[in-house]
Short mmCIF file of C-alpha atoms in Angstrom, two decimals:
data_model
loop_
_atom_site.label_atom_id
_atom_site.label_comp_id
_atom_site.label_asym_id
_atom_site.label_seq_id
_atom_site.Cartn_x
_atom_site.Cartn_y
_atom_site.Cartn_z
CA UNK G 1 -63.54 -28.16 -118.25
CA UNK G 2 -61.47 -25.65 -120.25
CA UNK G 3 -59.58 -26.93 -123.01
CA UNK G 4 -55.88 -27.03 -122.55
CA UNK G 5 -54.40 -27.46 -126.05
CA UNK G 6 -55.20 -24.51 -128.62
CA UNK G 7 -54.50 -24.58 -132.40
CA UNK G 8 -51.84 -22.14 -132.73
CA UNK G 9 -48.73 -21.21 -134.71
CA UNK G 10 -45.57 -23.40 -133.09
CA UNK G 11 -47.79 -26.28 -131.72
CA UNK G 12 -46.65 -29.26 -131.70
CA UNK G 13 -48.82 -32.30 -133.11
CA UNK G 14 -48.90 -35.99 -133.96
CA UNK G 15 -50.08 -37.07 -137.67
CA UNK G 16 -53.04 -39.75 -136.75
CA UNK G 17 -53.68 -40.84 -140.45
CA UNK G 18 -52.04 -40.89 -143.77
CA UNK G 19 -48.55 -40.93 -145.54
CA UNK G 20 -47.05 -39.28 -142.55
CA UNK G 21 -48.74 -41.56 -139.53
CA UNK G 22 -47.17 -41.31 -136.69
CA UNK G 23 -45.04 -38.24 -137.43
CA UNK G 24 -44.95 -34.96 -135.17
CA UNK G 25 -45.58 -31.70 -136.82
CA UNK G 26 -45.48 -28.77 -136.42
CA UNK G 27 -48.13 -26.40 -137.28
CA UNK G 28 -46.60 -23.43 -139.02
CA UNK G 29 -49.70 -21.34 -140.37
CA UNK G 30 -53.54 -21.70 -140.66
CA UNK G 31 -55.31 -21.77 -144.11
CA UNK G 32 -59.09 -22.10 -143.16
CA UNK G 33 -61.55 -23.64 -140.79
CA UNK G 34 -60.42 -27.19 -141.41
CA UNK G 35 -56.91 -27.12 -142.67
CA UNK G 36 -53.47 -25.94 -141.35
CA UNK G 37 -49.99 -25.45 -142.88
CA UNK G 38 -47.92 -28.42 -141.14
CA UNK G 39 -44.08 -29.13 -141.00
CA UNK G 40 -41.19 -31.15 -139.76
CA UNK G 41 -38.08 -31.35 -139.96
CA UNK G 42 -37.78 -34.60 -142.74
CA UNK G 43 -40.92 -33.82 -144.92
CA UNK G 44 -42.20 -30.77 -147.38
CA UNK G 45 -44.21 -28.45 -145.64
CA UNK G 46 -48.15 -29.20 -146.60
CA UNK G 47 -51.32 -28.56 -145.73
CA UNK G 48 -53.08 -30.86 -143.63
CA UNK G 49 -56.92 -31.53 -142.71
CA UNK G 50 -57.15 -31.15 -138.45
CA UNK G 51 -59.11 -34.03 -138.57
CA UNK G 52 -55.46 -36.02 -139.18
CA UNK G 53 -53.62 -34.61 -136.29
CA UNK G 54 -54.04 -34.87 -132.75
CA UNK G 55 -52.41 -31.76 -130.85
CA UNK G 56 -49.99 -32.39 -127.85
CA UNK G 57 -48.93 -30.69 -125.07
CA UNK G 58 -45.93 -29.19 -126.48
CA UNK G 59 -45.26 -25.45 -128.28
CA UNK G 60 -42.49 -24.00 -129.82
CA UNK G 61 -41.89 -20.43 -130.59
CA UNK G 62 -41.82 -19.43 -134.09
CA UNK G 63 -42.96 -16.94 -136.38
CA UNK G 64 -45.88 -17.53 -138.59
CA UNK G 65 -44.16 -19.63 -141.81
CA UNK G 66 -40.91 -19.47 -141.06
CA UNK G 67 -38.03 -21.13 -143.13
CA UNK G 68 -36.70 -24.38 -142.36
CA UNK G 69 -33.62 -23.38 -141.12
CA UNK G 70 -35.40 -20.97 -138.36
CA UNK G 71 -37.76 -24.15 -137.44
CA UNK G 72 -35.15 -26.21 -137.03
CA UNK G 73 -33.48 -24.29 -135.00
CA UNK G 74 -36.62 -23.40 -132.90
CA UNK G 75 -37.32 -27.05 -131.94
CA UNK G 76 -33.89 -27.95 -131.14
CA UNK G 77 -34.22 -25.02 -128.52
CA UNK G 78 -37.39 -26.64 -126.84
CA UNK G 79 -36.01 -29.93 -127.16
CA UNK G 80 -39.09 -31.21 -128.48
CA UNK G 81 -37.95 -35.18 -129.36
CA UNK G 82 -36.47 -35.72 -125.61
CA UNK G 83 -39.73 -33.81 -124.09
CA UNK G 84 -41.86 -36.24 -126.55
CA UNK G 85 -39.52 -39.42 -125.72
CA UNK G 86 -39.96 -39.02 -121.84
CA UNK G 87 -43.74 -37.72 -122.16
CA UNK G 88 -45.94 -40.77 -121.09
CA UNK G 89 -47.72 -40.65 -124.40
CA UNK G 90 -44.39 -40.77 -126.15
CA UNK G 91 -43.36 -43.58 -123.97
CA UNK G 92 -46.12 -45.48 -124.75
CA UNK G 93 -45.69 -45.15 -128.95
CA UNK G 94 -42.44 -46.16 -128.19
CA UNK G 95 -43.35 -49.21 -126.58
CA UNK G 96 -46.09 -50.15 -129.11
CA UNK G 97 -43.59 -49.85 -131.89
CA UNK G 98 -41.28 -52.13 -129.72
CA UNK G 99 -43.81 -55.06 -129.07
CA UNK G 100 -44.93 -54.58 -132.39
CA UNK G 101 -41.61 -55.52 -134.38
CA UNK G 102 -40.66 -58.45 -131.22
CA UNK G 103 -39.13 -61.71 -132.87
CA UNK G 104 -40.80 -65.32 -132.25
CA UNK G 105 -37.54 -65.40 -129.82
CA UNK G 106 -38.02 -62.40 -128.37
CA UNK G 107 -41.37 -63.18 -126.83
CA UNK G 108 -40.67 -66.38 -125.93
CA UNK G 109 -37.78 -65.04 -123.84
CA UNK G 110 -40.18 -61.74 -122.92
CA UNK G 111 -42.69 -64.79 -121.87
CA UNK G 112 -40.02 -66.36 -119.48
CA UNK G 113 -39.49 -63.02 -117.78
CA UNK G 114 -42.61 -62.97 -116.98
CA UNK G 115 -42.85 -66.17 -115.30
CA UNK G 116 -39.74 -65.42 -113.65
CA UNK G 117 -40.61 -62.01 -112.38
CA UNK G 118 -43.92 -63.43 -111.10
CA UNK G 119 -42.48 -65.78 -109.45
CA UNK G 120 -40.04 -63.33 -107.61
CA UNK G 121 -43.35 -61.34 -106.51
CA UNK G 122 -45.49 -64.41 -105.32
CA UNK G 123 -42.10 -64.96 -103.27
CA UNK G 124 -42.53 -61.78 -101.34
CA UNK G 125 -45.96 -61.37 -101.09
CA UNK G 126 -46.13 -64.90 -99.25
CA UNK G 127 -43.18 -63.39 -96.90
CA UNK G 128 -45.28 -60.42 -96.18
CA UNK G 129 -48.70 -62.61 -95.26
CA UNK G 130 -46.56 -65.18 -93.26
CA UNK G 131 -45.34 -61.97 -91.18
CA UNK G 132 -48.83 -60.45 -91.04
CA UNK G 133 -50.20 -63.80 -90.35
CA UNK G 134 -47.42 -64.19 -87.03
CA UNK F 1 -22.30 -85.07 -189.85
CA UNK F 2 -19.13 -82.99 -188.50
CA UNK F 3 -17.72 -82.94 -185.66
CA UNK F 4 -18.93 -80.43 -183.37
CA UNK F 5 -16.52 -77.47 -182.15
CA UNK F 6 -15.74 -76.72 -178.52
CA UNK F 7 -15.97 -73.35 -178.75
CA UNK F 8 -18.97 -71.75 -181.15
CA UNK F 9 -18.02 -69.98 -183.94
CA UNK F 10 -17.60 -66.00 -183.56
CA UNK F 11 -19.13 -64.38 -186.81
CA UNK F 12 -16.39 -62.57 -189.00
CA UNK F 13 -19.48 -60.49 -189.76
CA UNK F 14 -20.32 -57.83 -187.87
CA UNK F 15 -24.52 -56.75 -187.46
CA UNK F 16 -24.07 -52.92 -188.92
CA UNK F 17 -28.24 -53.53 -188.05
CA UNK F 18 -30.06 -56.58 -187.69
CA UNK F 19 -30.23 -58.53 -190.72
CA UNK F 20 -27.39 -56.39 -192.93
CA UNK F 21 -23.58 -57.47 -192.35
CA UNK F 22 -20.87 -55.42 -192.69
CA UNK F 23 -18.86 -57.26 -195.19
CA UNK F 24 -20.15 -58.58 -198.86
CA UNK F 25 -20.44 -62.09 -199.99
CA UNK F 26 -16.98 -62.23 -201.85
CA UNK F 27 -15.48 -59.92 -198.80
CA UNK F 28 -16.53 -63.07 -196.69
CA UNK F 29 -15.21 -65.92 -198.51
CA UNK F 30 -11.80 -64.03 -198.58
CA UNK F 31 -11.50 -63.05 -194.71
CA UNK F 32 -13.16 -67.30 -194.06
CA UNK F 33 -10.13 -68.39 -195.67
CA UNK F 34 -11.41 -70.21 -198.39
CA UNK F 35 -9.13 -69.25 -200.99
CA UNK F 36 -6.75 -70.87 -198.83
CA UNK F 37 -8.16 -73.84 -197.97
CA UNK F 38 -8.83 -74.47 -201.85
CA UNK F 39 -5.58 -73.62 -202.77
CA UNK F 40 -4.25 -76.27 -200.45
CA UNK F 41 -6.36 -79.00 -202.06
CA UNK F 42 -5.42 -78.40 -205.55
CA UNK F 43 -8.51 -75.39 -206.49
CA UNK F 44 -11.38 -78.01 -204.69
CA UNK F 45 -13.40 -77.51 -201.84
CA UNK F 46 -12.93 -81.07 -200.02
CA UNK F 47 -15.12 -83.36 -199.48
CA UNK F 48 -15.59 -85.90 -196.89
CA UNK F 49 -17.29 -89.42 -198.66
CA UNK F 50 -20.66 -90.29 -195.97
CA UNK F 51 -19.15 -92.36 -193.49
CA UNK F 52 -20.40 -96.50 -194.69
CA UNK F 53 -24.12 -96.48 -192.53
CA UNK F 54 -24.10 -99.74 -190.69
CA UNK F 55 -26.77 -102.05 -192.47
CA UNK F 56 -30.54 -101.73 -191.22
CA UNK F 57 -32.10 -104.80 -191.04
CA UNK F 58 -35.72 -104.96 -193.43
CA UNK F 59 -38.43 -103.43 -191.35
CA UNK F 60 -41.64 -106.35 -191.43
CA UNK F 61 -44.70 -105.40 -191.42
CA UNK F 62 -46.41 -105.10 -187.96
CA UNK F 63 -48.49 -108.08 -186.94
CA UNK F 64 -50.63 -106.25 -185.37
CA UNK F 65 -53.40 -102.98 -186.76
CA UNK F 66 -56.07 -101.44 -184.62
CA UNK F 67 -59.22 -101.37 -185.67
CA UNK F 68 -59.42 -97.27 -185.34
CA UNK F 69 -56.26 -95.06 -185.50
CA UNK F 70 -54.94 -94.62 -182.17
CA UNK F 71 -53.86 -90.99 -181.78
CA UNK F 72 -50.38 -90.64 -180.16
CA UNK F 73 -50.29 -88.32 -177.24
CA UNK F 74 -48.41 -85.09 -177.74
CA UNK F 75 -44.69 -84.89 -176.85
CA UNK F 76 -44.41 -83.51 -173.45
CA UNK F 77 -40.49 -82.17 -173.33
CA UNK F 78 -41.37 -79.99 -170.51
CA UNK F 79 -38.59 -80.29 -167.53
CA UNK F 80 -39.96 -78.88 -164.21
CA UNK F 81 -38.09 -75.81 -162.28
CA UNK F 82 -36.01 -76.65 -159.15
CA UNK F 83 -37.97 -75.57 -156.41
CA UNK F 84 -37.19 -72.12 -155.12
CA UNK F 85 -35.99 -71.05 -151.75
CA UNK F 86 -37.53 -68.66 -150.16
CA UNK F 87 -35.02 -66.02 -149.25
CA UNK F 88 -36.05 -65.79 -145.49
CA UNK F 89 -34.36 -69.60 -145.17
CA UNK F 90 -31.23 -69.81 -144.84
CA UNK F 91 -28.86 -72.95 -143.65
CA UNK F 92 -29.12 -72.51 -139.74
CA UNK F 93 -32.57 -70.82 -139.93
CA UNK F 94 -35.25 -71.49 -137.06
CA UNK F 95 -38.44 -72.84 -139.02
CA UNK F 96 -41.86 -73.20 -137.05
CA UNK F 97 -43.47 -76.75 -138.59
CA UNK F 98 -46.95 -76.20 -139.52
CA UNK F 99 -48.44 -79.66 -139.90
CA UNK F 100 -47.76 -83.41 -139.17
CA UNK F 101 -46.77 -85.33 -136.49
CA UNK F 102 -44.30 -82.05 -134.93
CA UNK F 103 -46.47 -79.31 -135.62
CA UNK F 104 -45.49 -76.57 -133.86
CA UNK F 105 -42.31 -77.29 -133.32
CA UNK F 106 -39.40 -75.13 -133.73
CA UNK F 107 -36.53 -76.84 -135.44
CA UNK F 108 -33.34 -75.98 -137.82
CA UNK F 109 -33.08 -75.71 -140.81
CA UNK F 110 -29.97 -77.62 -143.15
CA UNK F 111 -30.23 -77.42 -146.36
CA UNK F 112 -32.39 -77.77 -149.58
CA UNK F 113 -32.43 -81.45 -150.88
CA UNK F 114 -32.85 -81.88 -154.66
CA UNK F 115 -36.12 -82.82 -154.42
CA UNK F 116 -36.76 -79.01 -153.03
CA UNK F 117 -37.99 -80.51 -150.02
CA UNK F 118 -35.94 -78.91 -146.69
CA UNK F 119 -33.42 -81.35 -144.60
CA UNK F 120 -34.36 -80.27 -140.88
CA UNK F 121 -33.39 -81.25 -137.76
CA UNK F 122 -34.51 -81.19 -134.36
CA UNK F 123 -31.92 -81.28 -132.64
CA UNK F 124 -33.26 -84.73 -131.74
CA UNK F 125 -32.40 -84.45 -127.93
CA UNK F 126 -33.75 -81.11 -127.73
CA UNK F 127 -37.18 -81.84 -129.27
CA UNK F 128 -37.84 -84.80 -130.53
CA UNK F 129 -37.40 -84.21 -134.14
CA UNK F 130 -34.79 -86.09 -136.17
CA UNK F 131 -33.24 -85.57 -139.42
CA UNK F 132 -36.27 -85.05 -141.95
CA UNK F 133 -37.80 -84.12 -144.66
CA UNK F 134 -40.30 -80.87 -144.31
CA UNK F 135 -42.17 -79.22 -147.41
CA UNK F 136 -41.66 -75.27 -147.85
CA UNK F 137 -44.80 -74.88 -147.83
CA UNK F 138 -45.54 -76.10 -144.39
CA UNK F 139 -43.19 -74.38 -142.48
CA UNK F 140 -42.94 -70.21 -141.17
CA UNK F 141 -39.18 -68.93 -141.19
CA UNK F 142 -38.37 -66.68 -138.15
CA UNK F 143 -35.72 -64.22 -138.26
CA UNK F 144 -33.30 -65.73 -135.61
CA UNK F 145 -30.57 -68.10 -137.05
CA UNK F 146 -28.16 -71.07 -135.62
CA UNK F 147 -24.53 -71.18 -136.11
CA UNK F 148 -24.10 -74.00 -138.68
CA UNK F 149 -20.48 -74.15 -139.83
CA UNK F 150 -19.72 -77.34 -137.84
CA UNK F 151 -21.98 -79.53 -139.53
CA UNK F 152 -21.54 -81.39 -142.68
CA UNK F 153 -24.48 -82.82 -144.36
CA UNK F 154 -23.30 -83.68 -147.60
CA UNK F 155 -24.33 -87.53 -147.45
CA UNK F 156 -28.02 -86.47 -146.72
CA UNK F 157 -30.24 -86.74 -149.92
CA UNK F 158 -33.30 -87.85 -150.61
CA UNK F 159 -32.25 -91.67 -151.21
CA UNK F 160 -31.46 -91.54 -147.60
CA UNK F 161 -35.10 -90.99 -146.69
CA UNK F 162 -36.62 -93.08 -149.28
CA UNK F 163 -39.17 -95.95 -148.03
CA UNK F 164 -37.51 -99.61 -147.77
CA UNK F 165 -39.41 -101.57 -150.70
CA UNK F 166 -40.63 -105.05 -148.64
CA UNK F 167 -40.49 -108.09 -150.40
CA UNK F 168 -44.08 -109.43 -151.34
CA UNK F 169 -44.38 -113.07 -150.41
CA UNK F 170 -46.93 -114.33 -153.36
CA UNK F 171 -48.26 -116.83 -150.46
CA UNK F 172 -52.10 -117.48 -150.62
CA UNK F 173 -53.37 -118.40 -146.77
CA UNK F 174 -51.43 -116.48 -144.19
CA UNK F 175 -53.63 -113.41 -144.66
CA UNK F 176 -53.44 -112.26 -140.75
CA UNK F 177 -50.27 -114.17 -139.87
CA UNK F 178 -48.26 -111.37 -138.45
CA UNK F 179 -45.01 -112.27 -141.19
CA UNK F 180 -43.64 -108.86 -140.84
CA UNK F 181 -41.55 -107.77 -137.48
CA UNK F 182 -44.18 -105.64 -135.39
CA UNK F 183 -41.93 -102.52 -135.17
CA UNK F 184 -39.25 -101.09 -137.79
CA UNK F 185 -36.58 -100.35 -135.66
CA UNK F 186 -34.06 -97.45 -136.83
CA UNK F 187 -30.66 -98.85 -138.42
CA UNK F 188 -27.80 -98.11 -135.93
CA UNK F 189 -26.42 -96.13 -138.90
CA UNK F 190 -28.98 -93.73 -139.00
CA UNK F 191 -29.02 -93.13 -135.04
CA UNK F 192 -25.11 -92.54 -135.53
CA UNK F 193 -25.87 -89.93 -138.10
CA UNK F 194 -28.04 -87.85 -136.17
CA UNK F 195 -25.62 -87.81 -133.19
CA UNK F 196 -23.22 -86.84 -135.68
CA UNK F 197 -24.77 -83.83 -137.22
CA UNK F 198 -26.34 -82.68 -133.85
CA UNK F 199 -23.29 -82.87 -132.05
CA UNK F 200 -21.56 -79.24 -133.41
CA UNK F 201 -25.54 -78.05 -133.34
CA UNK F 202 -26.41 -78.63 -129.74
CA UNK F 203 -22.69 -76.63 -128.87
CA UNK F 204 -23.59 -73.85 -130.66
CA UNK F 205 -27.18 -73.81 -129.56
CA UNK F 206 -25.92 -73.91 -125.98
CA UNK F 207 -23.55 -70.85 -126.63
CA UNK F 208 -27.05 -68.63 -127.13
CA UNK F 209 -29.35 -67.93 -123.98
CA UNK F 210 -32.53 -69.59 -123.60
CA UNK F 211 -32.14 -70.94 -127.16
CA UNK F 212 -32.46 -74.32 -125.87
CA UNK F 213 -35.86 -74.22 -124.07
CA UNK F 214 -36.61 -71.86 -127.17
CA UNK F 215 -36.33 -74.89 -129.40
CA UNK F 216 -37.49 -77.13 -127.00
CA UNK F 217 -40.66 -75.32 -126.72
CA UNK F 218 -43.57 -75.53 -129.22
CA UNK F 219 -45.22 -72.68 -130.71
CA UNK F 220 -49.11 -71.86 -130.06
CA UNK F 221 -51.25 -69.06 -131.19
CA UNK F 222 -52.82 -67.47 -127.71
CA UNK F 223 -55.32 -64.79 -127.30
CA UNK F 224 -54.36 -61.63 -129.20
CA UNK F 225 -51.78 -62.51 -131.26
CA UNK F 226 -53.24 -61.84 -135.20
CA UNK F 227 -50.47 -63.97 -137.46
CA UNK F 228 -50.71 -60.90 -140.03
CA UNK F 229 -49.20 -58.90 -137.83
CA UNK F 230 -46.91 -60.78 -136.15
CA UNK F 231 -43.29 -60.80 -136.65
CA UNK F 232 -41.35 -64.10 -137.06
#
């Protein structure tokens, strides 16, 4: 079982812990066994402990460091936020972060579309065993 | 003593800093006018003679001396705050009733009585809850709000709601004799006034989807929901 996502410059990771939770990063440089130089778009570029991020699947090309303008650039060019968005591990944040800010009214009306769509299957699957049944 | 002015007096004087005025004594009494005013009444300030004090009658001697000095209790001057309104109620807010008889309950909010208790109401023919009375305390505001502007509920305060005092018959023997009518029944009035403010309410309830059996519904904690992170 090789490992599939390497610590490199232009890799693309999510901050697990911390001011920036939740962010993706990208990291830009390495400064020792523990730490890397991070950055994003909408925060200063720091160093961060590897023990806070959690890699992804996604790289970009860039040069070691390079200046914001050149990153930017680079991860418009992979289209990194609509290849995180429709990533299942994307989808799923995003769904998290929905449920989590739902109104009382929201899930009660989530709860009756529930019941409804339940109801909709149970319709069918009786069809289906009345058929297999005949 | 003189009258009192309707506006208060603006100081001639200004602060150059606190405690030191701009102008001198004898600068003041010339830019107050007095010269003026004396000159018009013949070089004298005037005077007013004390209005004739209406005659006290003799205070007598009390008839009556406790044995130790009573102590008389402190004056208490101390006028309590109007209760504040939390800012996540507004009029036509959904609150979730926490306690009493409708606990649980979703209902809408009308306004703040003076008491600072909240005037709620059901609808009645939606849930069950009339026009009442609900403490601040007891209730959760969600987020989602009911269009309002067609009610008026400017007769509602809390002398509506107060208790009917019952007569007390001073009669010795007819301990257990049921005197009293078994049930209160509402005054027609009353009835009439809840049809009257839930009238515009249930139209504009109805205009929303699924608001109705929203309100109708109660509210229950179930497995995994944590009320610290919940969103109302």
């Amino acid at each position: 079982m090789p490992f599939k996502r390497y610590v490199e410059i232009g890799r693309v990771a999510l901050v697990n812990y911390g001011k920036d939770y939740g962010k993706l990063v990208v990291i830009v440089d390495v400064v020792d066994q523990n730490r890397a130089l991070v950055d994003a778009p909408d925060m200063v570029r720091g160093q961060m402990n590897f023990k806070r991020l959690q890699l992804t699947d996604f790289k970009i090309y860039i040069p070691r460091v390079p200046k914001k303008k050149t990153l930017i650039e680079a991860m418009e060019k992979a289209d990194v936020k609509n290849k995180w968005e429709n990533s299942s591990w994307g989808k799923k944040l995003i769904v998290q972060k929905k449920r989590a800010s739902l109104n009382d009214f929201d899930r009660f009306k989530i709860m009756l579309a529930k019941i409804k769509k339940a109801g909709v299957v149970r319709q069918e699957l009786a069809k289906l065993k009345k058929e297999n049944a005949s | 003593m003189a009258a009192k002015r309707k506006t208060p007096v603006k100081t001639r004087n200004p602060d150059l800093i606190r405690g030191v005025g701009k102008y001198s004594r004898s600068k003041m009494y010339h830019k107050r006018g007095l010269w003026a005013i004396k000159a018009k009444h013949d070089g004298v300030f005037p005077r007013h003679d004390p209005k004739p004090k209406a005659p006290v009658a003799p205070e007598k001697a009390p008839k009556f001396y406790p044995a130790e000095d009573v102590k008389k209790p402190l004056l208490n001057k101390r006028k309590p705050k109007p209760t504040k309104l939390r800012a996540s109620i507004t009029p036509g807010t959904v609150l979730i009733l926490l306690a009493g008889r409708f606990m649980g309950k979703r209902v809408v909010f009308l306004k703040q009585l003076t008491s600072g208790l909240l005037l709620v109401t059901g609808p009645f023919k939606i849930n069950g809850v009339p026009l009442r009375r609900v403490n601040q305390s007891y209730v959760i505001a969600t987020s989602t709000k009911v269009n309002i502007s067609g009610v008026n509920v400017e007769k509602f305060d809390d002398k509506y709601f107060a208790k009917e005092v019952e007569k007390k018959k001073k009669g010795e023997g007819e301990f257990f004799e049921a005197e009293k009518e078994d049930k209160k029944t509402l005054p027609d009035e009353k009835k009439e006034d809840q049809k009257a403010v839930d009238a515009s309410l249930i139209k504009s309830i109805e205009g929303v989807v699924d608001l109705k059996a929203y309100l109708a519904a109660r509210f229950s904690l179930k497995s995994g929901m944590k009320p610290h992170e919940l969103v109302f």
